[in-house]
Each structure stands twice: as structure tokens, then as C-alpha cells.
């Protein structure tokens, strides 16, 4: 159906975007061929559309991530990017303990230190070596005794 | 987008690296949108931060019903419209009063409104960009939103409808009317 100028102009924007139905598109196209004023309207419209689309992107003057991150952290929306101090302290204590334990296993006490231990236990233990071991100190004393027997200097 | 979904899930578990990745993905476009919507006013940076803060708050409960892009743009346009509303109540925004020409006291806003320009005042390059921005600033907020989303951000009509929450017919009408007004204001600059 032939269009008048008003109908055509109301559809120029959609025509320029290519979103009209096939019939509508054909009708506008047919009108534009025979109407210089509407064709000029379309040219102006497309010039503005291209100028707006060609606007350069505006780079931000500053990077707001740091400030935003701080606010997100404060609201509990994200976790810290660093390990909290308490976790560092706990990790250091565990690491130190493990190191001390492995040091004792790799380098056991010297015989002289063992003798000191022997004296200590003889003075403080509430049982004799002849008796059956009855509390937690006994296995250690028997171990010392066995060591001395191997060395042949048991008192 | 699978990567985007993973980023969202990681963010929802509190991963700050995922939050930063989402921010870096959308910050340039959202900044550009805010700049064009607010006419390059001094409030753009504050508005952008507000947009992302709102987005990250809401993202905790995001279920993926809409695409992340549509969802963030919806927050962005609503936040920009709030800023425009506040600015309107305070008075004209600073960019409308920006002096474009070296000579005289007339601002580009005045010049566009009066239509009095000699051939020596033809605006090209950077000045054309400023003229377009002034024209955008003069559009009603709903028209400006539709035009910026369609012609600056390059969204489809359907995406604009999804972001603005308007019907497709309304979007078509707003874009057509916004363009018609922009043509009236900018025609002489382009010839």
C-alpha cells in the first residue's frame, strides 16, 4: 500500500535499523524512491546515528577498584586477598612445633644427657628398677637401662 | 556465558579475584554509559562506584534469570536516572553550562537552543562530540536512556527493552523520537 510522508517518517528510524517487517520495509523503500524530502530526512537521521555511534569511548580518569574493594570487604561481600594475621600466627606456631619435633627425631639426646635423665628419674621416681613398671616413667627408665647394658657400664 | 557463570559462583563464595574480574569486564562500558547519561558531570565517578556497589550487593543472590550484562546495565541505567533526578532537583548539571567556543559568553547549550550560528562557528571533531553530548543532555531521561543504549552501546531493541523494562513498541518509539529531536538539534553541525 502506498505511504504518505507522515507514515514514512514515523518508520524511518526503524527502517534505518532494519527492524521493520518485510512488507513495511518495502513500503518505506518505495516511498523513499519517489520522495526527495523523505530521502533527505533519512540521510540526516543516518548522519546523526553514525555520529552518535562514533563517539569515542570515554576512559575513566581513575581506577575505582581499590575504593570499591575496600567497601566490599567492609560489607563482608568478599574475603581478604591476604591471609589474616591470626592464620599467619597459627601457621608459624604449627611450623615451629613440627620443626622442633623433627629435630629431636633426627638428633636424639647424647649419652651424657641420658645419664642426667637417669639420675633425675632415680631421685624422683617412686619405684625401684627391680619392681614392675607401674606408671608412665617406667618405660623410659627401662629404655635407659637397656642402653647402659649394651654399653656394659650399668652400675 | 560459562566463564561468566563461574565468575559469579566464585564471587558468591566471596572470591575477591572473581569480583575484580567482573568489575574489569564491565567497568569501561558502564563508565562510558554513565558519562553519556550524566553529560560528563563531576558525579560520573561516584555514580559508577555506586552502580558496582549495588551490582555486587545484588549479585550475591543472582540466579542467572537474565544475562549478567542486561542485569548490570539495568542497575546502571536506574542509578544514572536517580542521579539525573537528584541533579534536576538541585539545578542544571555543569556540562550544560560548559563553554564551547573561544569567543563570547555563549555556551553551546545556548547556541543549540537559539540556532544562531555563523559559518565560522561550525563545530567539528571534539566540538561535534560536545554538541552531541549537549543534545543528549537535552533529551528527556527515558529518551536519552533508549538512545544511549541503542546508538552508543550498540544494543538491540530487545536488549534495550530488557534493560529498561519497557515494551518493545515503547522502545522503538522512544528511539525514533529521540533521534528525530537529535536530528533537529544537530543537523546543521553535520552538514
mmCIF file of C-alpha atoms in Angstrom:
data_model
loop_
_atom_site.group_PDB
_atom_site.id
_atom_site.type_symbol
_atom_site.label_atom_id
_atom_site.label_comp_id
_atom_site.label_asym_id
_atom_site.label_seq_id
_atom_site.Cartn_x
_atom_site.Cartn_y
_atom_site.Cartn_z
ATOM 1 C CA UNK A 1 0.000 0.000 0.000
ATOM 2 C CA UNK A 2 1.474 3.410 -0.933
ATOM 3 C CA UNK A 3 2.629 5.503 2.035
ATOM 4 C CA UNK A 4 2.307 9.217 2.651
ATOM 5 C CA UNK A 5 5.237 11.234 4.035
ATOM 6 C CA UNK A 6 3.986 11.187 7.624
ATOM 7 C CA UNK A 7 3.702 7.403 7.682
ATOM 8 C CA UNK A 8 7.091 7.053 6.087
ATOM 9 C CA UNK A 9 8.823 9.411 8.548
ATOM 10 C CA UNK A 10 7.330 7.635 11.542
ATOM 11 C CA UNK A 11 9.083 4.476 10.369
ATOM 12 C CA UNK A 12 12.411 5.911 9.218
ATOM 13 C CA UNK A 13 14.229 5.153 12.476
ATOM 14 C CA UNK A 14 13.158 1.500 12.476
ATOM 15 C CA UNK A 15 13.865 1.349 8.725
ATOM 16 C CA UNK A 16 17.416 2.619 9.306
ATOM 17 C CA UNK A 17 17.885 -0.084 11.950
ATOM 18 C CA UNK A 18 16.478 -2.771 9.668
ATOM 19 C CA UNK A 19 13.861 -3.882 12.179
ATOM 20 C CA UNK A 20 10.715 -3.394 10.055
ATOM 21 C CA UNK A 21 8.744 -6.324 8.711
ATOM 22 C CA UNK A 22 9.389 -7.179 5.081
ATOM 23 C CA UNK A 23 6.161 -5.511 3.928
ATOM 24 C CA UNK A 24 6.800 -2.348 5.968
ATOM 25 C CA UNK A 25 10.363 -2.209 4.711
ATOM 26 C CA UNK A 26 9.237 -2.461 1.075
ATOM 27 C CA UNK A 27 6.623 0.257 1.557
ATOM 28 C CA UNK A 28 9.125 2.704 3.086
ATOM 29 C CA UNK A 29 11.669 1.881 0.399
ATOM 30 C CA UNK A 30 9.135 2.505 -2.363
ATOM 31 C CA UNK A 31 8.151 5.851 -0.838
ATOM 32 C CA UNK A 32 11.783 6.975 -0.484
ATOM 33 C CA UNK A 33 12.462 6.347 -4.165
ATOM 34 C CA UNK A 34 9.785 8.817 -5.132
ATOM 35 C CA UNK A 35 10.148 11.394 -2.301
ATOM 36 C CA UNK A 36 13.280 13.541 -2.142
ATOM 37 C CA UNK A 37 12.280 15.207 1.151
ATOM 38 C CA UNK A 38 11.830 11.923 2.988
ATOM 39 C CA UNK A 39 15.065 10.621 1.448
ATOM 40 C CA UNK A 40 16.804 13.719 2.821
ATOM 41 C CA UNK A 41 15.245 13.071 6.244
ATOM 42 C CA UNK A 42 16.672 9.572 6.147
ATOM 43 C CA UNK A 43 20.125 10.897 5.211
ATOM 44 C CA UNK A 44 20.064 13.348 8.150
ATOM 45 C CA UNK A 45 18.858 10.650 10.506
ATOM 46 C CA UNK A 46 21.607 8.270 9.457
ATOM 47 C CA UNK A 47 24.250 11.008 9.731
ATOM 48 C CA UNK A 48 23.219 11.630 13.348
ATOM 49 C CA UNK A 49 23.067 7.908 14.105
ATOM 50 C CA UNK A 50 26.593 7.434 12.763
ATOM 51 C CA UNK A 51 27.916 10.476 14.611
ATOM 52 C CA UNK A 52 26.474 9.244 17.909
ATOM 53 C CA UNK A 53 27.755 5.710 17.311
ATOM 54 C CA UNK A 54 31.207 7.125 16.502
ATOM 55 C CA UNK A 55 31.517 8.914 19.844
ATOM 56 C CA UNK A 56 34.828 7.755 21.285
ATOM 57 C CA UNK A 57 34.694 5.703 24.480
ATOM 58 C CA UNK A 58 35.494 7.873 27.472
ATOM 59 C CA UNK A 59 38.309 6.374 29.533
ATOM 60 C CA UNK A 60 37.840 6.654 33.289
ATOM 61 C CA UNK A 61 40.019 9.240 34.994
ATOM 62 C CA UNK A 62 40.800 6.896 37.846
ATOM 63 C CA UNK A 63 40.592 3.214 38.668
ATOM 64 C CA UNK A 64 37.931 2.918 41.363
ATOM 65 C CA UNK A 65 38.651 -0.736 42.155
ATOM 66 C CA UNK A 66 40.664 -0.056 45.349
ATOM 67 C CA UNK A 67 37.898 2.053 46.864
ATOM 68 C CA UNK A 68 35.249 -0.397 45.737
ATOM 69 C CA UNK A 69 37.198 -3.378 47.093
ATOM 70 C CA UNK A 70 37.508 -1.650 50.457
ATOM 71 C CA UNK A 71 33.726 -1.148 50.600
ATOM 72 C CA UNK A 72 33.028 -4.736 49.513
ATOM 73 C CA UNK A 73 35.394 -6.000 52.248
ATOM 74 C CA UNK A 74 33.753 -3.763 54.828
ATOM 75 C CA UNK A 75 30.347 -5.161 53.919
ATOM 76 C CA UNK A 76 31.691 -8.724 54.047
ATOM 77 C CA UNK A 77 30.895 -9.353 50.374
ATOM 78 C CA UNK A 78 34.404 -10.603 49.544
ATOM 79 C CA UNK A 79 37.179 -12.257 51.523
ATOM 80 C CA UNK A 80 40.540 -10.622 52.032
ATOM 81 C CA UNK A 81 43.081 -11.040 49.281
ATOM 82 C CA UNK A 82 45.679 -11.622 52.035
ATOM 83 C CA UNK A 83 45.807 -14.315 54.770
ATOM 84 C CA UNK A 84 44.529 -12.818 58.039
ATOM 85 C CA UNK A 85 47.156 -12.216 60.775
ATOM 86 C CA UNK A 86 45.739 -14.868 63.137
ATOM 87 C CA UNK A 87 46.141 -17.510 60.445
ATOM 88 C CA UNK A 88 49.762 -16.458 59.914
ATOM 89 C CA UNK A 89 50.443 -16.784 63.654
ATOM 90 C CA UNK A 90 48.795 -20.225 63.838
ATOM 91 C CA UNK A 91 50.719 -21.403 60.764
ATOM 92 C CA UNK A 92 54.014 -20.154 62.270
ATOM 93 C CA UNK A 93 53.367 -21.957 65.595
ATOM 94 C CA UNK A 94 52.485 -25.224 63.867
ATOM 95 C CA UNK A 95 55.511 -24.978 61.621
ATOM 96 C CA UNK A 96 57.804 -24.289 64.593
ATOM 97 C CA UNK A 97 56.400 -27.262 66.519
ATOM 98 C CA UNK A 98 56.873 -29.590 63.572
ATOM 99 C CA UNK A 99 60.446 -28.376 63.135
ATOM 100 C CA UNK A 100 61.300 -28.990 66.802
ATOM 101 C CA UNK A 101 59.810 -32.487 66.682
ATOM 102 C CA UNK A 102 61.742 -33.468 63.568
ATOM 103 C CA UNK A 103 64.952 -32.030 65.091
ATOM 104 C CA UNK A 104 64.570 -34.334 68.156
ATOM 105 C CA UNK A 105 63.917 -37.363 65.954
ATOM 106 C CA UNK A 106 66.904 -36.686 63.711
ATOM 107 C CA UNK A 107 69.286 -35.735 66.535
ATOM 108 C CA UNK A 108 68.388 -37.684 69.737
ATOM 109 C CA UNK A 109 69.933 -36.580 73.109
ATOM 110 C CA UNK A 110 73.625 -37.522 73.717
ATOM 111 C CA UNK A 111 74.516 -40.280 76.350
ATOM 112 C CA UNK A 112 75.643 -37.640 78.842
ATOM 113 C CA UNK A 113 72.191 -36.085 78.680
ATOM 114 C CA UNK A 114 70.732 -39.592 79.047
ATOM 115 C CA UNK A 115 72.772 -40.085 82.241
ATOM 116 C CA UNK A 116 71.374 -36.866 83.632
ATOM 117 C CA UNK A 117 67.916 -38.158 82.901
ATOM 118 C CA UNK A 118 68.767 -41.435 84.617
ATOM 119 C CA UNK A 119 69.879 -39.591 87.768
ATOM 120 C CA UNK A 120 66.776 -37.473 87.691
ATOM 121 C CA UNK A 121 64.468 -40.456 87.447
ATOM 122 C CA UNK A 122 66.326 -42.422 90.134
ATOM 123 C CA UNK A 123 65.962 -39.466 92.531
ATOM 124 C CA UNK A 124 62.363 -38.695 91.747
ATOM 125 C CA UNK A 125 60.732 -41.964 90.700
ATOM 126 C CA UNK A 126 58.696 -43.644 93.399
ATOM 127 C CA UNK A 127 59.704 -47.209 92.487
ATOM 128 C CA UNK A 128 62.879 -49.273 92.109
ATOM 129 C CA UNK A 129 64.263 -50.715 88.911
ATOM 130 C CA UNK A 130 63.582 -54.194 90.262
ATOM 131 C CA UNK A 131 59.896 -53.622 90.590
ATOM 132 C CA UNK A 132 57.445 -53.967 87.776
ATOM 133 C CA UNK A 133 56.834 -50.742 85.860
ATOM 134 C CA UNK A 134 53.660 -49.250 87.269
ATOM 135 C CA UNK A 135 53.483 -45.730 85.830
ATOM 136 C CA UNK A 136 54.419 -43.733 82.815
ATOM 137 C CA UNK A 137 58.041 -43.134 83.892
ATOM 138 C CA UNK A 138 58.946 -46.817 83.869
ATOM 139 C CA UNK A 139 59.263 -47.481 80.115
ATOM 140 C CA UNK A 140 61.713 -44.608 79.810
ATOM 141 C CA UNK A 141 63.836 -45.981 82.690
ATOM 142 C CA UNK A 142 63.871 -49.439 81.135
ATOM 143 C CA UNK A 143 64.992 -47.940 77.872
ATOM 144 C CA UNK A 144 67.855 -46.155 79.640
ATOM 145 C CA UNK A 145 68.760 -49.360 81.440
ATOM 146 C CA UNK A 146 68.826 -51.291 78.174
ATOM 147 C CA UNK A 147 71.096 -48.662 76.621
ATOM 148 C CA UNK A 148 73.534 -48.860 79.509
ATOM 149 C CA UNK A 149 73.513 -52.672 79.413
ATOM 150 C CA UNK A 150 74.511 -52.556 75.771
ATOM 151 C CA UNK A 151 77.323 -50.179 76.651
ATOM 152 C CA UNK A 152 78.370 -52.532 79.527
ATOM 153 C CA UNK A 153 78.549 -49.829 82.186
ATOM 154 C CA UNK A 154 75.397 -50.470 84.137
ATOM 155 C CA UNK A 155 76.030 -49.503 87.773
ATOM 156 C CA UNK B 1 28.473 -17.484 29.131
ATOM 157 C CA UNK B 2 30.123 -20.349 31.030
ATOM 158 C CA UNK B 3 33.123 -18.302 32.205
ATOM 159 C CA UNK B 4 30.799 -15.592 33.452
ATOM 160 C CA UNK B 5 28.734 -18.107 35.398
ATOM 161 C CA UNK B 6 31.894 -19.456 37.027
ATOM 162 C CA UNK B 7 32.954 -15.936 37.922
ATOM 163 C CA UNK B 8 29.569 -15.273 39.502
ATOM 164 C CA UNK B 9 29.704 -18.520 41.508
ATOM 165 C CA UNK B 10 33.214 -17.748 42.707
ATOM 166 C CA UNK B 11 32.158 -14.233 43.670
ATOM 167 C CA UNK B 12 29.158 -15.603 45.545
ATOM 168 C CA UNK B 13 31.623 -17.640 47.633
ATOM 169 C CA UNK B 14 33.482 -14.431 48.492
ATOM 170 C CA UNK B 15 36.337 -14.668 45.990
ATOM 171 C CA UNK B 16 37.743 -11.160 45.602
ATOM 172 C CA UNK B 17 39.617 -12.074 42.394
ATOM 173 C CA UNK B 18 36.300 -13.015 40.762
ATOM 174 C CA UNK B 19 34.790 -9.718 41.919
ATOM 175 C CA UNK B 20 37.683 -7.830 40.373
ATOM 176 C CA UNK B 21 37.382 -9.817 37.112
ATOM 177 C CA UNK B 22 33.666 -8.944 36.856
ATOM 178 C CA UNK B 23 34.465 -5.321 37.595
ATOM 179 C CA UNK B 24 37.207 -5.181 34.938
ATOM 180 C CA UNK B 25 34.885 -6.837 32.413
ATOM 181 C CA UNK B 26 32.143 -4.228 32.683
ATOM 182 C CA UNK B 27 33.810 -1.115 34.056
ATOM 183 C CA UNK B 28 34.797 0.543 30.723
ATOM 184 C CA UNK B 29 31.322 0.148 29.188
ATOM 185 C CA UNK B 30 29.489 1.153 32.354
ATOM 186 C CA UNK B 31 31.728 4.185 32.788
ATOM 187 C CA UNK B 32 31.004 5.200 29.198
ATOM 188 C CA UNK B 33 27.271 4.727 29.730
ATOM 189 C CA UNK B 34 27.327 6.819 32.913
ATOM 190 C CA UNK B 35 29.387 9.509 31.215
ATOM 191 C CA UNK B 36 26.917 9.802 28.319
ATOM 192 C CA UNK B 37 23.887 9.621 30.595
ATOM 193 C CA UNK B 38 25.157 12.212 33.074
ATOM 194 C CA UNK B 39 26.681 14.523 30.484
ATOM 195 C CA UNK B 40 30.226 14.096 31.738
ATOM 196 C CA UNK B 41 29.382 15.765 35.030
ATOM 197 C CA UNK B 42 31.690 15.553 38.009
ATOM 198 C CA UNK B 43 29.416 12.910 39.513
ATOM 199 C CA UNK B 44 30.242 10.232 36.928
ATOM 200 C CA UNK B 45 32.920 8.539 39.048
ATOM 201 C CA UNK B 46 30.690 8.485 42.138
ATOM 202 C CA UNK B 47 27.827 7.119 40.075
ATOM 203 C CA UNK B 48 29.980 4.344 38.611
ATOM 204 C CA UNK B 49 31.127 3.282 42.055
ATOM 205 C CA UNK B 50 27.516 3.309 43.254
ATOM 206 C CA UNK B 51 26.499 1.161 40.272
ATOM 207 C CA UNK B 52 29.094 -1.501 41.026
ATOM 208 C CA UNK B 53 28.417 -1.445 44.734
ATOM 209 C CA UNK B 54 24.729 -2.062 44.055
ATOM 210 C CA UNK B 55 25.604 -4.725 41.491
ATOM 211 C CA UNK B 56 27.914 -6.601 43.863
ATOM 212 C CA UNK B 57 25.367 -6.437 46.655
ATOM 213 C CA UNK B 58 22.694 -7.869 44.376
ATOM 214 C CA UNK B 59 24.997 -10.387 42.740
ATOM 215 C CA UNK B 60 25.078 -12.445 45.949
ATOM 216 C CA UNK B 61 21.524 -13.533 45.191
ATOM 217 C CA UNK B 62 21.829 -13.511 41.388
ATOM 218 C CA UNK B 63 20.266 -16.659 39.916
ATOM 219 C CA UNK B 64 21.022 -16.030 36.262
ATOM 220 C CA UNK B 65 17.432 -15.436 35.087
ATOM 221 C CA UNK B 66 18.752 -12.560 32.950
ATOM 222 C CA UNK B 67 22.209 -12.255 31.423
ATOM 223 C CA UNK B 68 24.761 -10.557 33.647
ATOM 224 C CA UNK B 69 25.197 -7.832 31.017
ATOM 225 C CA UNK B 70 21.479 -6.983 30.934
ATOM 226 C CA UNK B 71 21.311 -7.139 34.708
ATOM 227 C CA UNK B 72 24.290 -4.810 35.292
ATOM 228 C CA UNK B 73 23.072 -2.372 32.616
ATOM 229 C CA UNK B 74 19.651 -2.278 34.286
ATOM 230 C CA UNK B 75 21.276 -1.322 37.585
ATOM 231 C CA UNK B 76 23.461 1.200 35.759
ATOM 232 C CA UNK B 77 20.605 2.945 33.944
ATOM 233 C CA UNK B 78 18.457 3.060 37.083
ATOM 234 C CA UNK B 79 21.331 4.510 39.102
ATOM 235 C CA UNK B 80 22.058 7.087 36.384
ATOM 236 C CA UNK B 81 18.369 8.065 36.286
ATOM 237 C CA UNK B 82 18.444 8.515 40.071
ATOM 238 C CA UNK B 83 21.481 10.781 39.735
ATOM 239 C CA UNK B 84 19.757 12.763 36.973
ATOM 240 C CA UNK B 85 16.694 13.124 39.148
ATOM 241 C CA UNK B 86 18.768 14.374 42.074
ATOM 242 C CA UNK B 87 20.689 16.751 39.797
ATOM 243 C CA UNK B 88 17.460 18.081 38.328
ATOM 244 C CA UNK B 89 16.195 18.923 41.797
ATOM 245 C CA UNK B 90 19.498 20.681 42.599
ATOM 246 C CA UNK B 91 19.719 22.646 39.345
ATOM 247 C CA UNK B 92 21.343 22.329 35.900
ATOM 248 C CA UNK B 93 24.274 19.988 35.573
ATOM 249 C CA UNK B 94 27.662 21.558 34.976
ATOM 250 C CA UNK B 95 28.237 20.201 31.476
ATOM 251 C CA UNK B 96 25.253 22.087 30.093
ATOM 252 C CA UNK B 97 26.980 25.305 31.012
ATOM 253 C CA UNK B 98 30.321 24.360 29.517
ATOM 254 C CA UNK B 99 31.722 26.995 27.218
ATOM 255 C CA UNK B 100 32.487 25.516 23.857
ATOM 256 C CA UNK B 101 33.569 28.477 21.839
ATOM 257 C CA UNK B 102 36.636 30.570 22.462
ATOM 258 C CA UNK B 103 34.891 33.850 21.831
ATOM 259 C CA UNK B 104 31.921 35.313 23.633
ATOM 260 C CA UNK B 105 29.991 34.158 26.642
ATOM 261 C CA UNK B 106 27.511 31.930 24.842
ATOM 262 C CA UNK B 107 27.548 28.296 25.866
ATOM 263 C CA UNK B 108 26.932 25.520 23.405
ATOM 264 C CA UNK B 109 23.619 24.849 25.125
ATOM 265 C CA UNK B 110 22.554 28.428 24.420
ATOM 266 C CA UNK B 111 23.789 28.186 20.858
ATOM 267 C CA UNK B 112 21.959 24.960 20.192
ATOM 268 C CA UNK B 113 18.789 26.385 21.654
ATOM 269 C CA UNK B 114 18.967 29.658 19.723
ATOM 270 C CA UNK B 115 20.120 28.189 16.428
ATOM 271 C CA UNK B 116 22.183 31.336 15.757
ATOM 272 C CA UNK B 117 25.474 30.274 14.263
ATOM 273 C CA UNK B 118 27.655 31.702 11.543
ATOM 274 C CA UNK B 119 29.715 29.558 9.180
ATOM 275 C CA UNK B 120 32.846 30.232 11.250
ATOM 276 C CA UNK B 121 31.179 28.583 14.240
ATOM 277 C CA UNK B 122 30.702 25.233 12.622
ATOM 278 C CA UNK B 123 31.598 22.562 15.062
ATOM 279 C CA UNK B 124 33.910 19.744 14.063
ATOM 280 C CA UNK B 125 35.792 16.944 15.804
ATOM 281 C CA UNK B 126 35.880 17.424 19.545
ATOM 282 C CA UNK B 127 33.312 20.198 19.289
ATOM 283 C CA UNK B 128 30.924 17.936 17.409
ATOM 284 C CA UNK B 129 31.315 15.429 20.210
ATOM 285 C CA UNK B 130 30.429 18.137 22.703
ATOM 286 C CA UNK B 131 27.463 19.182 20.593
ATOM 287 C CA UNK B 132 26.183 15.599 20.579
ATOM 288 C CA UNK B 133 26.657 15.398 24.353
ATOM 289 C CA UNK B 134 24.681 18.623 24.805
ATOM 290 C CA UNK B 135 21.950 17.189 22.602
ATOM 291 C CA UNK B 136 21.899 14.007 24.694
ATOM 292 C CA UNK B 137 21.670 16.096 27.854
ATOM 293 C CA UNK B 138 18.669 17.922 26.475
ATOM 294 C CA UNK B 139 16.719 14.737 25.818
ATOM 295 C CA UNK B 140 14.207 13.554 28.394
ATOM 296 C CA UNK B 141 15.792 10.849 30.606
ATOM 297 C CA UNK B 142 13.776 7.955 29.125
ATOM 298 C CA UNK B 143 14.603 9.025 25.564
ATOM 299 C CA UNK B 144 18.228 9.578 26.447
ATOM 300 C CA UNK B 145 18.463 6.127 28.018
ATOM 301 C CA UNK B 146 16.989 4.475 24.934
ATOM 302 C CA UNK B 147 19.243 6.402 22.544
ATOM 303 C CA UNK B 148 22.424 5.830 24.545
ATOM 304 C CA UNK B 149 21.748 2.112 24.928
ATOM 305 C CA UNK B 150 20.911 1.712 21.245
ATOM 306 C CA UNK B 151 23.292 4.070 19.449
ATOM 307 C CA UNK B 152 26.184 4.465 21.896
ATOM 308 C CA UNK B 153 26.229 0.995 23.463
ATOM 309 C CA UNK B 154 25.003 -0.723 20.298
ATOM 310 C CA UNK B 155 22.297 -2.796 21.968
ATOM 311 C CA UNK B 156 19.472 -4.431 20.048
ATOM 312 C CA UNK B 157 15.893 -3.215 20.561
ATOM 313 C CA UNK B 158 15.191 -6.359 22.577
ATOM 314 C CA UNK B 159 18.176 -5.729 24.849
ATOM 315 C CA UNK B 160 17.123 -2.108 25.376
ATOM 316 C CA UNK B 161 13.624 -3.321 26.263
ATOM 317 C CA UNK B 162 15.069 -5.841 28.698
ATOM 318 C CA UNK B 163 17.358 -3.287 30.357
ATOM 319 C CA UNK B 164 14.752 -0.540 30.652
ATOM 320 C CA UNK B 165 11.828 -2.837 31.393
ATOM 321 C CA UNK B 166 9.777 -1.119 28.677
ATOM 322 C CA UNK B 167 7.736 -2.823 25.968
ATOM 323 C CA UNK B 168 9.387 -3.303 22.588
ATOM 324 C CA UNK B 169 6.964 -0.872 20.916
ATOM 325 C CA UNK B 170 7.741 1.765 23.539
ATOM 326 C CA UNK B 171 11.452 1.289 22.964
ATOM 327 C CA UNK B 172 11.044 1.708 19.194
ATOM 328 C CA UNK B 173 9.005 4.846 19.720
ATOM 329 C CA UNK B 174 11.472 6.349 22.233
ATOM 330 C CA UNK B 175 14.444 5.679 19.974
ATOM 331 C CA UNK B 176 12.647 7.176 16.946
ATOM 332 C CA UNK B 177 11.573 10.301 18.819
ATOM 333 C CA UNK B 178 14.993 10.751 20.456
ATOM 334 C CA UNK B 179 16.693 10.506 17.077
ATOM 335 C CA UNK B 180 14.221 12.939 15.500
ATOM 336 C CA UNK B 181 14.992 15.505 18.202
ATOM 337 C CA UNK B 182 18.738 14.920 17.886
ATOM 338 C CA UNK B 183 18.480 15.453 14.115
ATOM 339 C CA UNK B 184 16.720 18.763 14.700
ATOM 340 C CA UNK B 185 19.461 19.943 17.076
ATOM 341 C CA UNK B 186 22.486 18.571 15.235
ATOM 342 C CA UNK B 187 21.502 18.784 11.580
ATOM 343 C CA UNK B 188 23.432 21.974 10.878
ATOM 344 C CA UNK B 189 26.555 20.705 12.608
ATOM 345 C CA UNK B 190 26.626 17.647 10.404
ATOM 346 C CA UNK B 191 26.115 19.437 7.113
#
